[in-house]
Structure formats: structure tokens, C-alpha cells
XYZ file of C-alpha atoms in Angstrom:
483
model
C 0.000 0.000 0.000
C 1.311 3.250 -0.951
C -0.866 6.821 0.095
C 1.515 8.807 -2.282
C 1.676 8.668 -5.877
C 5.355 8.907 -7.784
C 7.140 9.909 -4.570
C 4.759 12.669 -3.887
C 3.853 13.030 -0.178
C -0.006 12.344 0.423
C -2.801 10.795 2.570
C -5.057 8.054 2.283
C -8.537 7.575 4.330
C -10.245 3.933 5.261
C -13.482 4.162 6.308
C -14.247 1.675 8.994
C -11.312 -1.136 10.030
C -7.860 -1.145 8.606
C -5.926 -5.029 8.161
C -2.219 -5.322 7.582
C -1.462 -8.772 7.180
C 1.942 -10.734 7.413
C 3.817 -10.107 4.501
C 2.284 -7.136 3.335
C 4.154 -3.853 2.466
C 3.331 -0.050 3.721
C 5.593 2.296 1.284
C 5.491 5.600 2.374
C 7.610 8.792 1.075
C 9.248 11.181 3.607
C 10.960 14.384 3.572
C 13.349 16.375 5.614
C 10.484 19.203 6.357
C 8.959 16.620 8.400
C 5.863 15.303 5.859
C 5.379 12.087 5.153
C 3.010 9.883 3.925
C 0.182 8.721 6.017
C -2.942 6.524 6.332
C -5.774 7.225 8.128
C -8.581 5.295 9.501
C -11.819 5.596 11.334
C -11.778 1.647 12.745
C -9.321 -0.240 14.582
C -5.777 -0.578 12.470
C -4.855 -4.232 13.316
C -1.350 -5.239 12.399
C -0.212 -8.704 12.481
C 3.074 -8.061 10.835
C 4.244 -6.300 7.719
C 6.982 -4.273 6.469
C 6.870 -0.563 6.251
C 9.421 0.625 2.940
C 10.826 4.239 3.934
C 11.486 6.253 0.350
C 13.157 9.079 2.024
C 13.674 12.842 -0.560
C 16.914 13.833 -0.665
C 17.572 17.247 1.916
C 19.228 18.513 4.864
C 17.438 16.398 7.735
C 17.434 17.108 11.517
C 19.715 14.238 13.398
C 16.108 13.015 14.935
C 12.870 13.727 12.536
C 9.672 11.987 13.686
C 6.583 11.429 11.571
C 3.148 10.498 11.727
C 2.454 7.572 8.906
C -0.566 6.135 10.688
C -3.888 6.992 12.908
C -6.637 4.907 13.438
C -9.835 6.595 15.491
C -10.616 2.983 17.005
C -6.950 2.284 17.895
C -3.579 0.516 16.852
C -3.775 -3.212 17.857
C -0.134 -4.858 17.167
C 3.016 -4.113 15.144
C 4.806 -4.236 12.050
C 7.609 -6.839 11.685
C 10.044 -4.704 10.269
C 11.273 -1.068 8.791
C 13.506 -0.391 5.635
C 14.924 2.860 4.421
C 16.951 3.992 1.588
C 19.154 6.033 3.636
C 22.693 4.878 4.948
C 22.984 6.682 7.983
C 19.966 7.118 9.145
C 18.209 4.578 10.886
C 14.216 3.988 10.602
C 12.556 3.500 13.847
C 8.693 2.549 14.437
C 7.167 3.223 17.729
C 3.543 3.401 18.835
C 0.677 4.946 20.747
C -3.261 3.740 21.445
C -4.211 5.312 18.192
C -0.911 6.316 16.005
C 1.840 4.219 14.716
C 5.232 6.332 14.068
C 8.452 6.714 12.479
C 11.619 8.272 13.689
C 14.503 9.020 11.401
C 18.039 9.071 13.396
C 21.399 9.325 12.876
C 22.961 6.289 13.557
C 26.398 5.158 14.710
C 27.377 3.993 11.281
C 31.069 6.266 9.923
C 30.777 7.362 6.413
C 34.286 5.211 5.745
C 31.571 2.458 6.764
C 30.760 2.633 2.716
C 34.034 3.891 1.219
C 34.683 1.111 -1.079
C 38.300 2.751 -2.027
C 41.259 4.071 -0.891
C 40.420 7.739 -1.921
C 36.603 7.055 -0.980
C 37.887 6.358 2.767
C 40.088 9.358 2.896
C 37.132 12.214 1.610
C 35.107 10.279 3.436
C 36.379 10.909 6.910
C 37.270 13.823 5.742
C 33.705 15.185 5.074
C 32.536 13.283 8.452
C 35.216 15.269 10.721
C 33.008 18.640 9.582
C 30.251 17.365 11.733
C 26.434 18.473 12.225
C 25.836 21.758 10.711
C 28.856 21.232 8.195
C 27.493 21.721 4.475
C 29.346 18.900 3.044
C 28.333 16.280 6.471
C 24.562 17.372 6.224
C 24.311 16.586 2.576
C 25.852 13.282 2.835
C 24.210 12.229 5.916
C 20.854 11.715 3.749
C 22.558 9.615 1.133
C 22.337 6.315 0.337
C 25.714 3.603 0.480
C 25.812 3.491 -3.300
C 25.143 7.353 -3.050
C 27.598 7.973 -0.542
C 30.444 6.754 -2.559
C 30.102 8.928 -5.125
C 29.477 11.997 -2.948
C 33.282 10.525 -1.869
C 34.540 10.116 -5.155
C 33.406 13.653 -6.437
C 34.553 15.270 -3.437
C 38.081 13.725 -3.978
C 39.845 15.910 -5.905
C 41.785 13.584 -7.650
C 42.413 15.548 -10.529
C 45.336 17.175 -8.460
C 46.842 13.838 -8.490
C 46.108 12.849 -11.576
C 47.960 15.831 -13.537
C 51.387 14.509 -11.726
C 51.110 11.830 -14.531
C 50.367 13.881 -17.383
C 53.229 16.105 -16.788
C 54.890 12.781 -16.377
C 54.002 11.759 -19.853
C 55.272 15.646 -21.298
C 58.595 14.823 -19.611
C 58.868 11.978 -21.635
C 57.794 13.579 -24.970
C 60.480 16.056 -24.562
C 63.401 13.879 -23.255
C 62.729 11.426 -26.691
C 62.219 14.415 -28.705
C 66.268 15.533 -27.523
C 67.024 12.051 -27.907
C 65.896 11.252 -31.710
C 67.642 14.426 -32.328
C 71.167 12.522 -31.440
C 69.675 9.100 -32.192
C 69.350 9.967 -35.930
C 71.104 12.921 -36.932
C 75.510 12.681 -37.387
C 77.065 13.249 -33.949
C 81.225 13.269 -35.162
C 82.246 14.989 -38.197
C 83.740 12.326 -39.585
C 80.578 10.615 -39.716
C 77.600 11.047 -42.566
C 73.780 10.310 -41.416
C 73.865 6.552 -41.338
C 72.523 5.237 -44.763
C 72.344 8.588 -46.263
C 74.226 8.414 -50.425
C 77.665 9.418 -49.888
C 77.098 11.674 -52.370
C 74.207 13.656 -50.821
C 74.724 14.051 -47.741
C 78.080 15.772 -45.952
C 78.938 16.473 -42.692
C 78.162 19.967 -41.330
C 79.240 21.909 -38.242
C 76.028 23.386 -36.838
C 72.161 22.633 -37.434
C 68.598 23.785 -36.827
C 65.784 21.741 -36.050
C 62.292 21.774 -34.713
C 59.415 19.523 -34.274
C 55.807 19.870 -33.799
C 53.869 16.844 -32.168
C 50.165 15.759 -31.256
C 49.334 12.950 -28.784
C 46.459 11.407 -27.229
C 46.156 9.001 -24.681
C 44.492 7.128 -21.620
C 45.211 5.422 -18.693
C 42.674 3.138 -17.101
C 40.855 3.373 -13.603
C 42.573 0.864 -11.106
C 39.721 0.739 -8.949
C 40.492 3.662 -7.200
C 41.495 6.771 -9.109
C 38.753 7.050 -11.817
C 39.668 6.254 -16.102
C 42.153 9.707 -17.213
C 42.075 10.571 -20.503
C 45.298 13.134 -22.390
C 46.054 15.076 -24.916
C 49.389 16.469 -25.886
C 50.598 19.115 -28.633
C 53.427 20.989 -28.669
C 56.477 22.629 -30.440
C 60.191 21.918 -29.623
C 62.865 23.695 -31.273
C 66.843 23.583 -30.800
C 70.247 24.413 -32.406
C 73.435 22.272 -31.695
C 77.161 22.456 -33.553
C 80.032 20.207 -33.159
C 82.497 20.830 -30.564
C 85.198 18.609 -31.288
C 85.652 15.399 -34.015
C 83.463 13.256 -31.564
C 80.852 15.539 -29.915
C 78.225 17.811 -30.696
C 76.494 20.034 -28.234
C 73.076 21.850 -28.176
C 70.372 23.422 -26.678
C 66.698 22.805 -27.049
C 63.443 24.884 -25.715
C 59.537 25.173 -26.198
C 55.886 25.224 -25.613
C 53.883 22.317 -24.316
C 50.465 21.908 -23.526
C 48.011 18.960 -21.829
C 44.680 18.652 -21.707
C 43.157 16.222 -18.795
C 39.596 14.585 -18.513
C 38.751 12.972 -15.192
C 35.187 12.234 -16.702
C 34.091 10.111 -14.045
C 34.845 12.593 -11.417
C 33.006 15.436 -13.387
C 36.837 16.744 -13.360
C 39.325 18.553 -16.173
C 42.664 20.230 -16.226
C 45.120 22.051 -18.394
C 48.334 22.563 -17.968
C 50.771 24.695 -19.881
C 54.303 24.585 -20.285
C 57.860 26.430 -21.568
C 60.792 24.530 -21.287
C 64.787 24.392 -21.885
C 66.948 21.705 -22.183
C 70.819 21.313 -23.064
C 72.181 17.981 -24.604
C 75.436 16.548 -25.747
C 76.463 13.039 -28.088
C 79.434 11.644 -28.772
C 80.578 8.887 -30.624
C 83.362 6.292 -29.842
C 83.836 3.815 -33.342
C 80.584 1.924 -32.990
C 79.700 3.206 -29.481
C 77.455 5.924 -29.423
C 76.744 8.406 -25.948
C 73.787 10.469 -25.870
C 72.720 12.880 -22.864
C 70.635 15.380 -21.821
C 68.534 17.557 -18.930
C 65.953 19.856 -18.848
C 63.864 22.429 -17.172
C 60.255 22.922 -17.330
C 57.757 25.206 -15.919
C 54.185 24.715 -16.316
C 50.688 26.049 -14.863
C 48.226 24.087 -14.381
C 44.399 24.801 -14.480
C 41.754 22.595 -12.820
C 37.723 22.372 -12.619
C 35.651 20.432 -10.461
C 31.859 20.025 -10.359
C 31.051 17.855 -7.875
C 27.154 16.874 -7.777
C 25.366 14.039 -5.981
C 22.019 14.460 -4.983
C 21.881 16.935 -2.266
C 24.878 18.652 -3.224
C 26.876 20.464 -6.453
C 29.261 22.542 -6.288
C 31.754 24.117 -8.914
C 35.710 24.289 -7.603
C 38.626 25.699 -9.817
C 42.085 26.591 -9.135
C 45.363 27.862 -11.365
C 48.616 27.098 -9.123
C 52.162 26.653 -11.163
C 55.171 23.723 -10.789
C 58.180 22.979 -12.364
C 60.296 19.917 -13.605
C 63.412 18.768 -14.107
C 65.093 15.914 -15.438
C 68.438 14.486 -16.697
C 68.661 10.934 -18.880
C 71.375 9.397 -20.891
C 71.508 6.419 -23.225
C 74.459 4.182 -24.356
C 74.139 2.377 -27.550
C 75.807 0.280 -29.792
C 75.847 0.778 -34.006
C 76.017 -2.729 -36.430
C 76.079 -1.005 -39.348
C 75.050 -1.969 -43.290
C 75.901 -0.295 -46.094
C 72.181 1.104 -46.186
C 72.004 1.653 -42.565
C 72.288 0.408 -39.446
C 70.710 -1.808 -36.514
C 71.405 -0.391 -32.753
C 70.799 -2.455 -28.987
C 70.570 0.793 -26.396
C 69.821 1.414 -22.555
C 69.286 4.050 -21.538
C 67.541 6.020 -17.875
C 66.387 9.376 -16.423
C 66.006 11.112 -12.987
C 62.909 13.361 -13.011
C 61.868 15.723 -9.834
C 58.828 17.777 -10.344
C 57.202 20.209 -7.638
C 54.135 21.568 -7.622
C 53.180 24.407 -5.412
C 50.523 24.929 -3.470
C 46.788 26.133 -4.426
C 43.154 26.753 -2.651
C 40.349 26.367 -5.182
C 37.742 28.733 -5.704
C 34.283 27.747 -4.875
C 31.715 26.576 -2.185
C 31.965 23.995 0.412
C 33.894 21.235 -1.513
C 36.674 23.912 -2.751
C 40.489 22.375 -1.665
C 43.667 23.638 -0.393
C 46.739 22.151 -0.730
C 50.262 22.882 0.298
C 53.439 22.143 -1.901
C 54.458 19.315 -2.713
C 57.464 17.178 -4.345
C 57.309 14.169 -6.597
C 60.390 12.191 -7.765
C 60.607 9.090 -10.321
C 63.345 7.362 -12.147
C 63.194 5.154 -15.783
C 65.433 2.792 -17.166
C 64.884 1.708 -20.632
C 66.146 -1.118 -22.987
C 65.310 -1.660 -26.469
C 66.505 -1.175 -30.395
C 66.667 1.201 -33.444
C 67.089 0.688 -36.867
C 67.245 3.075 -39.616
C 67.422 2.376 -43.311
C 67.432 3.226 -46.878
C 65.011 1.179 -48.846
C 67.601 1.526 -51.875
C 66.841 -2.381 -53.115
C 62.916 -1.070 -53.753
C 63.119 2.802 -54.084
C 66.827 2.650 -55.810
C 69.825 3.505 -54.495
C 69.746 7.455 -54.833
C 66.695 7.360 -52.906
C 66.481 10.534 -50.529
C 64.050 8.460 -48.179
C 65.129 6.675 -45.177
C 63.315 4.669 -42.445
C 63.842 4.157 -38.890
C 62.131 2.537 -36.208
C 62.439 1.642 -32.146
C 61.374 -1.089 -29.980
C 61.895 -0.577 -26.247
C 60.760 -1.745 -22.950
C 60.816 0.856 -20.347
C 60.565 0.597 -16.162
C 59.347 3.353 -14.236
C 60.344 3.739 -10.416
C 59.826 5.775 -7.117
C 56.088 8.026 -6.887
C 54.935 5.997 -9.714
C 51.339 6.533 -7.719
C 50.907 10.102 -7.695
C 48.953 11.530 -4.731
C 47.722 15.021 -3.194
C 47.574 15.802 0.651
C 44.273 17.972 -0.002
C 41.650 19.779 2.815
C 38.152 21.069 2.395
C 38.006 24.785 2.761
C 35.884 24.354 6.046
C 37.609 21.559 7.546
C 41.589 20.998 9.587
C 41.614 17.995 8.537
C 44.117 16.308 5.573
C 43.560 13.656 3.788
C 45.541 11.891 0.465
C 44.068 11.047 -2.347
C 45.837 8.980 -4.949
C 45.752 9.898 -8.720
C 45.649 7.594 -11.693
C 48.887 5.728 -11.722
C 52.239 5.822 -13.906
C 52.470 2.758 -15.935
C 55.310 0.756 -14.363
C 55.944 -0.884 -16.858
C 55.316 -0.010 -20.834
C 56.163 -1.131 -23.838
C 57.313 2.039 -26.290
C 57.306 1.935 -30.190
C 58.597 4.601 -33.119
C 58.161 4.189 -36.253
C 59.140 6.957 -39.036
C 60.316 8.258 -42.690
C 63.276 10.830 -43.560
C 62.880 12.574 -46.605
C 65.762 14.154 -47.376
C 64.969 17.605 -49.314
C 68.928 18.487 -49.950
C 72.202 17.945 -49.176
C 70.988 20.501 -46.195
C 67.622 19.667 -44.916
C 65.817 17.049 -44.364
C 62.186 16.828 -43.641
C 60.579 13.915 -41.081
C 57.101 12.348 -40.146
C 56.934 9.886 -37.221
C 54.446 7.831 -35.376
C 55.299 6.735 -31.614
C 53.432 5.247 -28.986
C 53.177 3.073 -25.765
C 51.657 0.736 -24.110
C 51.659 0.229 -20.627
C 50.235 -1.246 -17.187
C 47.087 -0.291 -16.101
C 45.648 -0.069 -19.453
C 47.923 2.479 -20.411
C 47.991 3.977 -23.771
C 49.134 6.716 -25.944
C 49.702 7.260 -29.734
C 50.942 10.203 -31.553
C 52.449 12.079 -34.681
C 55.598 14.094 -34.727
C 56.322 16.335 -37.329
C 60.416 17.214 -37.618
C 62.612 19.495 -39.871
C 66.441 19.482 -39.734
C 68.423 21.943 -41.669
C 72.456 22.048 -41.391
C 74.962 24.618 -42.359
């Protein structure tokens, strides 16, 4: 039996007695004003068991909120067997007078971590429960269901913070390979000619110019705790080197970058842009070949939130800056052809990045966050070739192809996390972002077209694959001109 209609509130009247048998149901809709549903009768109410199914509306509810849901003019004779509601932390309650049978709404003992499911879910959770009666965030979850009250946690989390540690992860890595294919493929030691380049077209030079322009996109899985993110990366590099002896060449390296971050599950995005400058040096022993580097990066980073659960949204942004720096070296060694050659490397980085602190703009679920410091390491082992395809395109062919296999190991804060705060609250709590892939698997693939004797003009796919259902795939665009 249900007096309301549709989860509207209203009342039904019995003329004479009123029967609720074992087994039977009473649905009734309540809200935190205090109205509820509610039968009325002019007989005698006789209850012999029955459960009564509490549909309580969504709102800010007093800790103890008593209602009316039955009256009989000839009196209540017995009980119901048993109460339901839809509510987590509020426990139903029936009691009873000569004519009226009632139900009471309380907070119970149960701790919102009671429902957390996940590591982050935990943390916002006693996070938002440490604000207490009267605190905005605590009096909207309070009326929540357990399936509601996790994702009240999740899109209170803030995760995003954490999250963006990874992307800039992935931009370090765009830029240290981008440094490296520069000494990878191009002639390090003037007594050397690009490796399966004509004799005739192609001489040694003291000094070059190069740039490249790139695109990305790319995801990383959830892991059951920090939610699916999804990444884009463009940017352009550009950088000038010149030999400094027989065996080395030396140059510097600088540009834009910029990410764009999608948290969708979180109701979360981010930007973050980026100007950087690097140095780098290779050198060249017979067949062994050096390559090094380090750079400096500075980015800002832009985030939006819009939390929303049912008694509750809320929109929270913040712009806060952080920097990067890494150094990385490789050690390979040439087999060479006469069209080219075939080249076993390992190589690693060091990367620290900081990012400072920030307070988010907004209402009740806005974050602050002090600085904070993030270090990782990656050693990486793997093969390049590069080639002329003279035996199909004919041995004057200005084309050459290259291509890298490589398995790559990631170390230290591989899972990225942000000591965060509500704006009303003392207490911290951590949240862990999507995760680093520990482990990926990296590919190149690309073509030279070599314009002149001077320049030489380059498309190139790369890509990874990587724990956690890693993934990214990309162009890069490249021009090299020497003089």
C-alpha cells in the first residue's frame, strides 16, 4: 500500500477497520520538512506483521525527525515486523501509541568510511565526516544512500590534483625522446655522414637547426580507485646544436607544451601549460654511441571540479604553477650496413617535479593544498634501426626509415597523490591519482625525406603501451636543416 503517488507526499482515508497482514508492504515517502506519507482510519488498524518501505527525498534532515504515517480513530492493535529505508545513515525506527503508529529518522552510529569502497573514498570520506552536524558537506551526505555515498566521496576527492602529476609525467617523456631522436638519428662526429644517407648527398656539417611539432592522445585506465584519465598532448620543440670537437656535438633545445586532462568520471578537467629548456650533448666512440641530456620545465596548471550528488553540487577551480626537471642518458651500440644500421641501447632518467601549493575557488567542496614534491626514475632497454630502402626505391633514394622497440621501467612516486583539505575543515587527507604505468612497452616508427644535401624533412608515429591499461599514440612532425 502506498498513500503517495510517484514519490509525492499524500494521505489516504479507510473508512471503517484497517488489516495489515503478514507479509504485506506499507511504502510511504518522507521528507526532511517533516511530511510524510500517512494513512488514516476511522476503525481499529490491526497489524499482524508487515513491512513498512521508507522512500526518504533527498535534503538537509534534523539528526532526529519523527513522523506520523498512521492513525486509526478505534486504535492501533499490534506491530509491524520490520522497517527499511533507503538512507545509509539514518536509521528507521517505528514506535507506537493507542491510536498512532510512528516513524523516527536518526542518525545512527554507522562512519561514512563504513561505505568507502576505495582508498580515496575512505580518505574524503572521513574527511567530510570530521566537519560534523551543521557542516554543508556532512549534512548533505548524511541523507545519502551507500551506493550514493560513494560517489558523494569520489566527487569530493579531488583527484584531478593527483592525476595531472602523470600527465606532466608523460610531457617529460615527450620532450626527453624528442632531444634524444635528435642525437639518435642525426651525425654526432664529423667524420661521420647520417647513417645510410648516399655518400654523395649528404656531408657532414658543423652546426644545425631543427624543430618539431607533435600531437598525442592518450588514456590510462581506472585501477579501482582513481577514476579512467584521458590526455592530450601538442606541442612545439625547437633547438640548435654544432660540433664541438671530431666526436661531440652540443646543443640546446626549448619550447611550448600543452596537456589537456579529462577525469570524466569525477566530473573533473585540467590544463596545464608549459615552456621549457633543455641542453644535450652526443658523442661517438667507433661503434659506441653516448647520448645525454637535462631539462627544465615550468608549467601552470588549471583545474575544474563540479562535484554533484544528490543533495549537493558545487563548482571548484584553481590555477597554481610547478616545475620539472630531469636528466637521462643512453648508451648504444651501431652494427652497421651499407644502407644503414641496426642499434641495442639502454638508456635512464632522474625526473623531480614540484608543484606548489593552491586553494580552489568555490563553495563547500573547494580544496587547499600545500606544496608538494614528486620524484621518479626510468630505465629503458630496447633497439633502433634506420634504413634506406635503396633495393625497392633505388639507391639514390632521398628516403630513409627508422624505427624503435623498447621496454621501459618506471620507479619511485609511480602513484601520484595530493595531501588535499576542504576549505571548512583541519583535517588532511591523500588522495591517490591515476597511476604511472610501471611498466610499458614504447614503439617509433618513421620516414626521412631528405629535401637536400641541407635539410631534411621527417614524419613519425610513436606510442606506448603500458600497465594499467595504459595507452598513448601520436604524430611528430620534424625538420632538420644544417649549415
Amino acid at each position: 500500500m502506498a498513500p503517495g503517488t510517484n514519490g509525492t507526499i499524500g494521505a489516504l482515508s479507510v473508512k471503517g477497520d484497517l488489516l495489515f497482514a503478514a507479509g504485506s508492504f506499507y511504502r510511504i515517502d518522507a521528507n526532511a520538512a517533516g511530511a510524510s506519507d500517512r494513512l488514516l482510519s476511522s476503525g481499529v488498524a490491526t497489524l499482524q506483521g508487515g513491512t513498512v518501505l521508507v522512500n526518504a527525498d533527498t535534503g538537509v534532515y534534523a539528526p532526529r525527525t519523527r513522523y506520523t504515517i498512521l492513525a486509526a480513530a478505534g486504535g492501533v492493535a499490534g506491530q509491524f515486523a520490520e522497517v527499511t529505508t533507503n538512507f545509509a545513515f539514518l536509521t528507521p525506527n517505528l514506535s507506537y501509541d493507542a491510536n498512532n503508529a510512528y516513524l523516527t529518522l536518526s542518525r545512527n552510529d554507522v562512519q561514512f568510511i563504513a561505505v568507502a569502497s576505495t582508498p580515496n573514498q575512505h580518505a574524503a570520506g572521513l574527511a567530510s565526516q570530521s566537519l560534523g552536524v551543521g557542516g554543508t558537506l556532512y549534512d548533505a551526505i548524511v541523507t545519502l544512500s551507500a551506493d550514493q555515498g560513494r560517489r558523494a566521496f569520489d566527487m569530493l576527492s579531488g583527484e584531478v590534483n593527483a592525476s595531472a602529476v602523470s600527465a606532466r609525467y608523460e610531457t617529460a617523456h615527450i620532450v626527453r625522446e624528442t632531444i634524444l631522436d635528435r642525437l639518435r638519428y642525426g651525425e654526432i662526429g664529423s667524420g661521420d655522414r647520417a647513417a645510410g644517407a648516399p655518400a654523395q648527398g649528404v656531408r657532414p656539417r658543423r652546426s644545425a637547426i631543427w624543430g618539431q611539432g607533435f600531437g598525442t592522445f592518450g588514456t590510462t585506465g581506472s585501477n579501482g580507485n582513481a577514476a579512467r584519465l584521458r590526455q592530450q598532448h601538442s606541442g612545439l620543440l625547437l633547438g640548435v646544436d654544432t660540433l664541438a670537437s671530431s666526436t661531440w656535438r652540443l646543443g640546446i633545445a626549448g619550447g611550448y607544451t600543452h596537456n589537456s586532462l579529462d577525469v570524466a568520471d569525477r566530473n573533473s578537467d585540467a590544463s596545464i601549460q608549459g615552456v621549457f629548456g633543455g641542453a644535450y650533448a652526443g658523442t661517438t666512440f667507433g661503434a659506441t654511441q653516448l647520448r645525454f641530456g637535462a631539462s627544465y620545465s615550468d608549467a601552470t596548471l588549471r583545474t575544474k571540479r563540479m562535484p554533484s550528488f544528490p543533495t549537493f553540487s558545487d563548482t571548484a577551480m584553481s590555477r597554481y604553477s610547478g616545475d620539472l626537471r630531469q636528466a637521462f642518458g643512453e648508451a648504444g651500440y651501431q652494427i652497421r650496413s651499407a644502407t644503414g644500421y641496426v642499434e641495442p641501447f639502454v638508456g635512464g632518467a632522474v625526473l623531480h617535479m614540484m608543484r606548489k601549493g593552491f586553494a580552489e575557488r568555490g563553495g563547500a567542496s573547494a580544496l587547499t593544498a600545500n606544496s608538494d614534491a614528486y620524484d621518479i626514475a626510468t630505465s629503458t632497454v630496447g633497439i633502433q634501426v634506420q634504413d634506406r630502402p635503396g633495393a625497392v626505391l633505388g639507391a639514390e633514394t632521398p628516403l630513409l626509415l627508422r624505427g624503435l622497440l623498447a621496454y621501459r621501467h618506471a620507479y619511485g612516486d609511480v602513484n601520484p597523490s595530493a595531501v588535499v583539505r576542504f576549505a571548512e575543515a583541519d583535517q588532511s587527507f591523500t588522495v591517490v591519482g591515476a597511476p604511472i604505468a610501471q611498466d610499458a612497452l614504447v614503439a617509433q616508427g618513421g620516414i626521412d625525406w631528405r629535401v637536400s644535401s641541407a635539410t631534411t624533412l621527417s614524419l613519425a608515429y610513436n606510442g606506448q603501451l603500458g600497465s594499467q591499461r595504459t595507452q598513448d599514440h601520436g604524430l611528430k612532425v620534424n625538420f632538420l636543416h644544417r649549415w
